[in-house]
């Protein structure tokens, strides 16, 4: 995390969990200073071996107090700003993708032969033209109004009689007449008097013969309804934040809550997403502003921006419930073991906790069996342990709070992304259903296919038309037209491949098209490979072409969606730049139809999809799960349709989006007997017995004779071992100040020495190295966690009865808790013999 210096005092009042952590750290620091001073005064000789460790630990807490609170604040702000930025980007990107389709619509409709003949004065049937425009509007329901204007601005025909106008003096007219392409405006206009700002796409229409401008087509986009739908779908259910669409002057042109921040208000913007507090209407906000990334080169109306604002006093409020408590304890503990990469501040707290325990453990070890006055040192060690435990209890909740923040932020993010991906899919395919039905009404197609036997020149007439349409709508692989018998008569394939011409569509598709009841109906093939899909599975949208006079079906049009390119672009756009995220679209059986993950290609079944395949339409869920040996955040969302598409038009094809972000390899938590760090239960019934240094190896508690143990050090200090050594040798421990390590020591994995299978995850973070001494030799043993240094009476020690690899190193068992728990004791003599024999065998083999 590379955030600039954060003025933490501005944010701490809104982060009670961080405030608690700050208080506990300050108390802990003071206690460490007191303990160190007491040890130096009361028992300087007895504490000599651990004073350097106490000093190092106290220095560590000095740094922790200075840095951790800032890190915790920055971490929370970072997650809050990332969430705001994600949603701000969604607002503008969804709008831009939608409006890109409008630029293609106006370009195509402005060349419609029937409409061009009308504006040129070659035909006079106003009712027929109005009916044609209404038919278009019934299919493309995103438009509130369609108007045809003559070059003088007179309205020739319009579709919305409730807002009738006679003409316009808007500069839009002259702009459109002078332009080769479309013109877009968003402002009040006399074409929509009294209705406020209107978003209009206009394009000139040419005389069919002279090719001179004969009029202007205006498509009035249903802006308010569209924005209301976006805000409803992607807004904050808790109502803590507000979504806005802004113009280039940072004025609100659409708001998810007009009562909070209304249209026309000017608001502060934060385009770089830096963590800063901005003031609006007397209240401080976190703000994130995003411009469009663009779609197919289209950036939307100039200067438009998406923005999300949240009051700082609400920004760090958590919903009821805990993401952490919803996990089983093993998963929660396993995730926490990834704290170094998952959350650096969490890792610092964990390291602090471990250091306290190691100080106490080492203090008990270095005094074991020594002829010194141990009572004074024991008092110091008890104070260290008690202070550490009390302070850990205080900031343990802070650790959990931050952990919850990280998890909740991630779960929210993957849910957002999954919802966005499936929403983009529905919105995109809605347009495909519109396109096929409208293009089926093209007069040239209807006239040619209405002939009893289409002439040989049909292909030459239809092909250029299909290629022109294809040039405007680039989301298709090809368009093709077939007659009533299903024979393909022309296609648009931009490679010029006419291999499809003369072939027939399959009988099931043909019968489905022939059965379409009216021009509002369409047919979609399943997601599959067909002769016209170039060997790739996709959707093909079909509509019936009808006789221009009696409406009989005389053929059909098929438009082949370029699923491989377009669906992948949707997923990548939704995921953004997160390298650890993968996204998928699947059907209700979990079969993948699009994937950003090369390991799970199209056609395979997504293993993680199973529990969510029955997710209700429109629902979104997110969970922490185990997937392919990793902890992952999974977000799932089921398609809900868009407008009438998949909701009321008779078409059903549920698609689910899945987003998976990897958190780290699965690490099995310790299901440890007696509970982790429960020191008391290991104590023997009688005092004055032999002391044993106990520790964890996986879930098992083991022991070493404390007199043979010098101390424990963090495993992170170990460097990698050169290849070719003892099979259990895992590293080299260099000399270190303030420890018993005076020269390089080999480190061995105790689990391997005991014949325990090596875990899949061999990371050393959080693990410990115990330095064991025998016969003038010292070696390091890699273990998982330290426990305690209790005493046990001779009658609590029994001979180990089992055999196998472990039998060679373990000859005794401790009957702890009255015999309820047996603790294997690793024999130091046998351990060093095994290490020596292994090294000698390697030397002789070499």
Short mmCIF file of N, CA, C and O in Angstrom, two decimals, residues 67-168:
data_model
loop_
_atom_site.label_atom_id
_atom_site.label_comp_id
_atom_site.label_asym_id
_atom_site.label_seq_id
_atom_site.Cartn_x
_atom_site.Cartn_y
_atom_site.Cartn_z
N UNK A 67 3.54 3.18 14.20
CA UNK A 67 3.18 2.88 12.82
C UNK A 67 1.85 2.15 12.65
O UNK A 67 1.19 2.30 11.63
N UNK A 68 1.49 1.34 13.63
CA UNK A 68 0.34 0.47 13.41
C UNK A 68 -0.96 1.26 13.27
O UNK A 68 -1.78 0.97 12.39
N UNK A 69 -1.17 2.23 14.12
CA UNK A 69 -2.44 2.98 14.05
C UNK A 69 -2.57 3.65 12.70
O UNK A 69 -3.63 3.61 12.06
N UNK A 70 -1.47 4.28 12.23
CA UNK A 70 -1.54 4.89 10.90
C UNK A 70 -1.84 3.84 9.83
O UNK A 70 -2.63 4.08 8.92
N UNK A 71 -1.22 2.67 9.96
CA UNK A 71 -1.46 1.62 8.97
C UNK A 71 -2.90 1.13 9.01
O UNK A 71 -3.51 0.89 7.96
N UNK A 72 -3.45 1.00 10.21
CA UNK A 72 -4.83 0.56 10.32
C UNK A 72 -5.79 1.58 9.70
O UNK A 72 -6.72 1.22 8.96
N UNK A 73 -5.55 2.85 9.98
CA UNK A 73 -6.40 3.89 9.40
C UNK A 73 -6.28 3.88 7.89
O UNK A 73 -7.27 3.93 7.15
N UNK A 74 -5.03 3.83 7.39
CA UNK A 74 -4.82 3.84 5.95
C UNK A 74 -5.45 2.63 5.29
O UNK A 74 -6.02 2.73 4.19
N UNK A 75 -5.38 1.48 5.97
CA UNK A 75 -5.97 0.26 5.41
C UNK A 75 -7.48 0.41 5.27
O UNK A 75 -8.07 0.08 4.24
N UNK A 76 -8.12 0.94 6.28
CA UNK A 76 -9.57 1.13 6.23
C UNK A 76 -9.96 2.13 5.14
O UNK A 76 -10.91 1.93 4.39
N UNK A 77 -9.20 3.23 5.06
CA UNK A 77 -9.49 4.23 4.03
C UNK A 77 -9.27 3.64 2.65
O UNK A 77 -10.06 3.87 1.72
N UNK A 78 -8.23 2.86 2.51
CA UNK A 78 -7.92 2.26 1.22
C UNK A 78 -9.07 1.38 0.74
O UNK A 78 -9.48 1.45 -0.42
N UNK A 79 -9.60 0.56 1.64
CA UNK A 79 -10.71 -0.32 1.25
C UNK A 79 -11.96 0.50 0.95
O UNK A 79 -12.70 0.19 0.01
N UNK A 80 -12.21 1.54 1.75
CA UNK A 80 -13.39 2.37 1.50
C UNK A 80 -13.29 3.07 0.15
O UNK A 80 -14.25 3.09 -0.63
N UNK A 81 -12.11 3.63 -0.17
CA UNK A 81 -11.95 4.34 -1.43
C UNK A 81 -12.00 3.38 -2.61
O UNK A 81 -12.53 3.72 -3.69
N UNK A 82 -11.46 2.18 -2.44
CA UNK A 82 -11.52 1.20 -3.54
C UNK A 82 -12.96 0.83 -3.86
O UNK A 82 -13.34 0.72 -5.03
N UNK A 83 -13.78 0.66 -2.82
CA UNK A 83 -15.19 0.33 -3.05
C UNK A 83 -15.91 1.47 -3.74
O UNK A 83 -16.72 1.25 -4.66
N UNK A 84 -15.64 2.71 -3.32
CA UNK A 84 -16.26 3.86 -3.97
C UNK A 84 -15.84 3.95 -5.43
O UNK A 84 -16.66 4.21 -6.32
N UNK A 85 -14.55 3.73 -5.69
CA UNK A 85 -14.06 3.83 -7.06
C UNK A 85 -14.67 2.78 -7.96
O UNK A 85 -14.99 3.05 -9.13
N UNK A 86 -14.84 1.57 -7.44
CA UNK A 86 -15.45 0.51 -8.24
C UNK A 86 -16.86 0.90 -8.66
O UNK A 86 -17.23 0.78 -9.84
N UNK A 87 -17.63 1.39 -7.73
CA UNK A 87 -19.03 1.71 -8.05
C UNK A 87 -19.13 2.96 -8.92
O UNK A 87 -20.01 3.05 -9.79
N UNK A 88 -18.26 3.94 -8.71
CA UNK A 88 -18.26 5.13 -9.56
C UNK A 88 -17.94 4.74 -11.00
O UNK A 88 -18.54 5.28 -11.95
N UNK A 89 -17.00 3.82 -11.16
CA UNK A 89 -16.68 3.35 -12.51
C UNK A 89 -17.85 2.64 -13.15
O UNK A 89 -18.09 2.77 -14.36
N UNK A 90 -18.60 1.85 -12.36
CA UNK A 90 -19.75 1.16 -12.91
C UNK A 90 -20.79 2.14 -13.45
O UNK A 90 -21.36 1.94 -14.53
N UNK A 91 -21.04 3.22 -12.69
CA UNK A 91 -22.06 4.18 -13.10
C UNK A 91 -21.76 4.70 -14.51
O UNK A 91 -22.61 4.64 -15.40
N UNK A 92 -20.55 5.19 -14.72
CA UNK A 92 -20.25 5.81 -16.01
C UNK A 92 -20.07 4.76 -17.11
O UNK A 92 -20.49 4.97 -18.26
N UNK A 93 -19.48 3.61 -16.78
CA UNK A 93 -19.23 2.61 -17.82
C UNK A 93 -20.53 1.99 -18.33
O UNK A 93 -20.66 1.71 -19.53
N UNK A 94 -21.48 1.74 -17.45
CA UNK A 94 -22.76 1.19 -17.90
C UNK A 94 -23.47 2.19 -18.82
O UNK A 94 -24.02 1.83 -19.86
N UNK A 95 -23.44 3.46 -18.43
CA UNK A 95 -24.06 4.49 -19.26
C UNK A 95 -23.41 4.54 -20.64
O UNK A 95 -24.08 4.57 -21.67
N UNK A 96 -22.08 4.54 -20.67
CA UNK A 96 -21.36 4.67 -21.94
C UNK A 96 -21.63 3.46 -22.84
O UNK A 96 -21.84 3.62 -24.06
N UNK A 97 -21.64 2.26 -22.29
CA UNK A 97 -21.94 1.08 -23.10
C UNK A 97 -23.34 1.17 -23.71
O UNK A 97 -23.56 0.80 -24.86
N UNK A 98 -24.28 1.66 -22.93
CA UNK A 98 -25.64 1.79 -23.45
C UNK A 98 -25.68 2.83 -24.56
O UNK A 98 -26.26 2.59 -25.63
N UNK A 99 -25.05 3.97 -24.34
CA UNK A 99 -25.13 5.05 -25.33
C UNK A 99 -24.34 4.72 -26.60
O UNK A 99 -24.65 5.25 -27.67
N UNK A 100 -23.36 3.86 -26.48
CA UNK A 100 -22.64 3.42 -27.70
C UNK A 100 -23.62 2.77 -28.67
O UNK A 100 -23.55 2.99 -29.89
N UNK A 101 -24.54 1.97 -28.14
CA UNK A 101 -25.54 1.33 -29.01
C UNK A 101 -26.41 2.37 -29.70
O UNK A 101 -26.86 2.19 -30.83
N UNK A 102 -26.66 3.48 -29.03
CA UNK A 102 -27.49 4.53 -29.62
C UNK A 102 -26.80 5.18 -30.83
O UNK A 102 -27.45 5.55 -31.80
N UNK A 103 -25.47 5.29 -30.75
CA UNK A 103 -24.75 5.87 -31.89
C UNK A 103 -24.88 4.98 -33.12
O UNK A 103 -24.92 5.49 -34.25
N UNK A 104 -24.93 3.66 -32.91
CA UNK A 104 -25.13 2.76 -34.05
C UNK A 104 -26.58 2.80 -34.53
O UNK A 104 -26.85 2.80 -35.74
N UNK A 105 -27.52 2.88 -33.59
CA UNK A 105 -28.94 2.91 -33.96
C UNK A 105 -29.26 4.09 -34.87
O UNK A 105 -29.92 3.95 -35.91
N UNK A 106 -28.81 5.28 -34.48
CA UNK A 106 -29.18 6.47 -35.25
C UNK A 106 -28.52 6.44 -36.63
O UNK A 106 -29.13 6.87 -37.62
N UNK A 107 -27.32 5.87 -36.69
CA UNK A 107 -26.66 5.77 -37.99
C UNK A 107 -27.37 4.83 -38.93
O UNK A 107 -27.45 5.08 -40.14
N UNK A 108 -27.91 3.74 -38.40
CA UNK A 108 -28.61 2.78 -39.25
C UNK A 108 -30.00 3.28 -39.62
O UNK A 108 -30.41 3.26 -40.79
N UNK A 109 -30.75 3.78 -38.63
CA UNK A 109 -32.13 4.17 -38.91
C UNK A 109 -32.18 5.38 -39.85
O UNK A 109 -33.15 5.52 -40.62
N UNK A 110 -31.14 6.21 -39.81
CA UNK A 110 -31.13 7.38 -40.70
C UNK A 110 -30.97 6.98 -42.17
O UNK A 110 -31.18 7.81 -43.06
N UNK A 111 -30.62 5.73 -42.43
CA UNK A 111 -30.50 5.26 -43.82
C UNK A 111 -31.69 4.39 -44.23
O UNK A 111 -31.68 3.84 -45.33
N UNK A 112 -32.68 4.24 -43.34
CA UNK A 112 -33.85 3.41 -43.65
C UNK A 112 -34.54 3.95 -44.92
O UNK A 112 -34.88 5.15 -45.00
N UNK A 113 -34.74 3.08 -45.89
CA UNK A 113 -35.25 3.52 -47.19
C UNK A 113 -36.63 4.17 -47.07
O UNK A 113 -36.90 5.22 -47.65
N UNK A 114 -37.53 3.56 -46.30
CA UNK A 114 -38.88 4.09 -46.15
C UNK A 114 -38.84 5.49 -45.56
O UNK A 114 -39.52 6.42 -46.03
N UNK A 115 -38.04 5.67 -44.53
CA UNK A 115 -37.97 6.98 -43.87
C UNK A 115 -37.28 8.01 -44.76
O UNK A 115 -37.70 9.18 -44.81
N UNK A 116 -36.24 7.61 -45.47
CA UNK A 116 -35.54 8.56 -46.36
C UNK A 116 -36.46 9.02 -47.50
O UNK A 116 -36.44 10.20 -47.89
N UNK A 117 -37.22 8.09 -48.06
CA UNK A 117 -38.15 8.47 -49.13
C UNK A 117 -39.19 9.45 -48.60
O UNK A 117 -39.59 10.40 -49.30
N UNK A 118 -39.61 9.26 -47.37
CA UNK A 118 -40.63 10.14 -46.80
C UNK A 118 -40.08 11.56 -46.59
O UNK A 118 -40.72 12.54 -47.00
N UNK A 119 -38.92 11.69 -45.94
CA UNK A 119 -38.40 13.03 -45.68
C UNK A 119 -38.02 13.73 -46.98
O UNK A 119 -38.00 14.96 -47.06
N UNK A 120 -37.72 12.94 -48.04
CA UNK A 120 -37.37 13.52 -49.34
C UNK A 120 -38.61 13.93 -50.12
O UNK A 120 -38.48 14.51 -51.20
N UNK A 121 -39.80 13.63 -49.62
CA UNK A 121 -41.04 13.99 -50.28
C UNK A 121 -41.45 13.04 -51.38
O UNK A 121 -42.39 13.33 -52.14
N UNK A 122 -40.80 11.86 -51.44
CA UNK A 122 -41.14 10.90 -52.48
C UNK A 122 -42.38 10.09 -52.11
O UNK A 122 -43.01 9.50 -52.98
N UNK A 123 -42.70 10.02 -50.80
CA UNK A 123 -43.94 9.40 -50.35
C UNK A 123 -44.63 10.35 -49.39
O UNK A 123 -43.98 11.24 -48.80
N UNK A 124 -45.94 10.14 -49.17
CA UNK A 124 -46.69 11.10 -48.37
C UNK A 124 -47.47 10.45 -47.22
O UNK A 124 -48.19 11.14 -46.51
N UNK A 125 -47.34 9.14 -47.03
CA UNK A 125 -48.17 8.43 -46.07
C UNK A 125 -47.62 8.62 -44.65
O UNK A 125 -46.78 7.84 -44.17
N UNK A 126 -48.09 9.67 -43.99
CA UNK A 126 -47.61 9.98 -42.64
C UNK A 126 -47.95 8.87 -41.67
O UNK A 126 -47.13 8.48 -40.82
N UNK A 127 -49.14 8.30 -41.77
CA UNK A 127 -49.56 7.26 -40.83
C UNK A 127 -48.66 6.02 -40.96
O UNK A 127 -48.30 5.40 -39.95
N UNK A 128 -48.30 5.67 -42.19
CA UNK A 128 -47.44 4.50 -42.39
C UNK A 128 -46.06 4.74 -41.80
O UNK A 128 -45.46 3.85 -41.18
N UNK A 129 -45.53 5.93 -41.97
CA UNK A 129 -44.21 6.25 -41.42
C UNK A 129 -44.27 6.28 -39.89
O UNK A 129 -43.37 5.76 -39.21
N UNK A 130 -45.33 6.88 -39.34
CA UNK A 130 -45.47 6.89 -37.88
C UNK A 130 -45.56 5.45 -37.35
O UNK A 130 -44.95 5.13 -36.32
N UNK A 131 -46.31 4.61 -38.04
CA UNK A 131 -46.43 3.21 -37.62
C UNK A 131 -45.07 2.53 -37.65
O UNK A 131 -44.75 1.72 -36.77
N UNK A 132 -44.26 2.86 -38.66
CA UNK A 132 -42.93 2.25 -38.74
C UNK A 132 -42.05 2.72 -37.58
O UNK A 132 -41.33 1.93 -36.96
N UNK A 133 -42.11 4.00 -37.26
CA UNK A 133 -41.33 4.52 -36.13
C UNK A 133 -41.81 3.93 -34.80
O UNK A 133 -41.01 3.63 -33.92
N UNK A 134 -43.12 3.78 -34.66
CA UNK A 134 -43.65 3.17 -33.44
C UNK A 134 -43.22 1.72 -33.32
O UNK A 134 -42.94 1.23 -32.22
N UNK A 135 -43.18 1.04 -34.46
CA UNK A 135 -42.71 -0.34 -34.45
C UNK A 135 -41.26 -0.40 -33.97
O UNK A 135 -40.87 -1.28 -33.19
N UNK A 136 -40.46 0.54 -34.45
CA UNK A 136 -39.06 0.60 -34.01
C UNK A 136 -38.99 0.87 -32.51
O UNK A 136 -38.23 0.22 -31.77
N UNK A 137 -39.78 1.81 -32.04
CA UNK A 137 -39.76 2.18 -30.62
C UNK A 137 -40.24 1.04 -29.74
O UNK A 137 -39.78 0.89 -28.59
N UNK A 138 -41.18 0.21 -30.24
CA UNK A 138 -41.63 -0.95 -29.44
C UNK A 138 -40.50 -1.96 -29.25
O UNK A 138 -40.47 -2.68 -28.25
N UNK A 139 -39.60 -2.03 -30.20
CA UNK A 139 -38.47 -2.95 -30.09
C UNK A 139 -37.34 -2.33 -29.27
O UNK A 139 -36.79 -2.96 -28.38
N UNK A 140 -36.99 -1.11 -29.59
CA UNK A 140 -35.93 -0.40 -28.87
C UNK A 140 -36.60 0.49 -27.82
O UNK A 140 -36.76 1.70 -28.00
N UNK A 141 -36.96 -0.12 -26.71
CA UNK A 141 -37.78 0.58 -25.72
C UNK A 141 -36.99 1.60 -24.91
O UNK A 141 -37.53 2.21 -23.98
N UNK A 142 -35.72 1.81 -25.25
CA UNK A 142 -34.91 2.80 -24.54
C UNK A 142 -35.22 4.22 -25.02
O UNK A 142 -34.72 5.18 -24.43
N UNK A 143 -36.04 4.36 -26.06
CA UNK A 143 -36.31 5.69 -26.60
C UNK A 143 -37.67 6.21 -26.14
O UNK A 143 -38.66 5.50 -26.20
N UNK A 144 -37.68 7.49 -25.71
CA UNK A 144 -38.93 8.15 -25.33
C UNK A 144 -39.64 8.73 -26.55
O UNK A 144 -40.87 8.85 -26.55
N UNK A 145 -38.88 9.11 -27.53
CA UNK A 145 -39.45 9.83 -28.67
C UNK A 145 -38.55 9.66 -29.89
O UNK A 145 -37.32 9.53 -29.75
N UNK A 146 -39.18 9.63 -31.08
CA UNK A 146 -38.47 9.63 -32.35
C UNK A 146 -39.11 10.70 -33.22
O UNK A 146 -40.34 10.75 -33.35
N UNK A 147 -38.29 11.55 -33.82
CA UNK A 147 -38.82 12.63 -34.66
C UNK A 147 -38.11 12.64 -36.00
O UNK A 147 -36.90 12.36 -36.08
N UNK A 148 -38.83 13.02 -37.04
CA UNK A 148 -38.26 13.30 -38.34
C UNK A 148 -38.47 14.78 -38.63
O UNK A 148 -39.59 15.29 -38.53
N UNK A 149 -37.39 15.47 -38.98
CA UNK A 149 -37.42 16.90 -39.25
C UNK A 149 -37.04 17.16 -40.70
O UNK A 149 -36.21 16.44 -41.27
N UNK A 150 -37.63 18.22 -41.28
CA UNK A 150 -37.16 18.63 -42.60
C UNK A 150 -35.99 19.60 -42.41
O UNK A 150 -35.68 20.00 -41.28
N UNK A 151 -35.31 20.01 -43.47
CA UNK A 151 -34.13 20.87 -43.31
C UNK A 151 -34.43 22.21 -42.68
O UNK A 151 -33.51 22.89 -42.20
N UNK A 152 -35.68 22.64 -42.67
CA UNK A 152 -36.04 23.91 -42.05
C UNK A 152 -36.42 23.76 -40.57
O UNK A 152 -36.72 24.74 -39.90
N UNK A 153 -36.41 22.54 -40.07
CA UNK A 153 -36.72 22.31 -38.67
C UNK A 153 -38.16 21.96 -38.40
O UNK A 153 -38.55 21.80 -37.23
N UNK A 154 -38.98 21.86 -39.42
CA UNK A 154 -40.37 21.47 -39.22
C UNK A 154 -40.45 19.99 -38.87
O UNK A 154 -39.74 19.16 -39.46
N UNK A 155 -41.31 19.66 -37.92
CA UNK A 155 -41.49 18.25 -37.53
C UNK A 155 -42.42 17.59 -38.53
O UNK A 155 -43.60 17.98 -38.67
N UNK A 156 -41.92 16.59 -39.23
CA UNK A 156 -42.71 15.87 -40.23
C UNK A 156 -43.54 14.78 -39.56
O UNK A 156 -44.69 14.54 -39.97
N UNK A 157 -42.97 14.12 -38.57
CA UNK A 157 -43.69 13.07 -37.86
C UNK A 157 -42.97 12.82 -36.54
O UNK A 157 -41.74 12.97 -36.45
N UNK A 158 -43.73 12.44 -35.51
CA UNK A 158 -43.14 12.07 -34.23
C UNK A 158 -43.99 10.98 -33.60
O UNK A 158 -45.13 10.72 -34.04
N UNK A 159 -43.44 10.31 -32.57
CA UNK A 159 -44.12 9.14 -31.99
C UNK A 159 -44.79 9.43 -30.66
O UNK A 159 -45.50 8.58 -30.14
N UNK A 160 -44.55 10.60 -30.08
CA UNK A 160 -45.08 10.91 -28.74
C UNK A 160 -46.09 12.04 -28.84
O UNK A 160 -45.73 13.22 -28.71
N UNK A 161 -47.38 11.72 -29.05
CA UNK A 161 -48.38 12.79 -29.21
C UNK A 161 -48.59 13.61 -27.94
O UNK A 161 -49.08 14.73 -27.99
N UNK A 162 -48.22 13.06 -26.79
CA UNK A 162 -48.41 13.80 -25.55
C UNK A 162 -47.49 15.00 -25.46
O UNK A 162 -47.72 15.91 -24.66
N UNK A 163 -46.42 15.01 -26.24
CA UNK A 163 -45.48 16.13 -26.22
C UNK A 163 -45.24 16.61 -27.66
O UNK A 163 -44.10 16.71 -28.12
N UNK A 164 -46.35 16.89 -28.35
CA UNK A 164 -46.27 17.28 -29.75
C UNK A 164 -45.62 18.65 -29.90
O UNK A 164 -45.83 19.56 -29.09
N UNK A 165 -44.78 18.78 -30.92
CA UNK A 165 -44.17 20.06 -31.28
C UNK A 165 -44.28 20.25 -32.79
O UNK A 165 -44.38 19.27 -33.54
N UNK A 166 -44.28 21.49 -33.22
CA UNK A 166 -44.41 21.77 -34.66
C UNK A 166 -43.06 21.89 -35.33
O UNK A 166 -42.92 21.58 -36.52
N UNK A 167 -42.07 22.36 -34.63
CA UNK A 167 -40.77 22.55 -35.25
C UNK A 167 -39.73 22.93 -34.21
O UNK A 167 -39.99 22.96 -33.01
N UNK A 168 -38.52 23.23 -34.70
CA UNK A 168 -37.42 23.53 -33.79
C UNK A 168 -36.52 24.61 -34.37
O UNK A 168 -36.39 24.74 -35.60
#
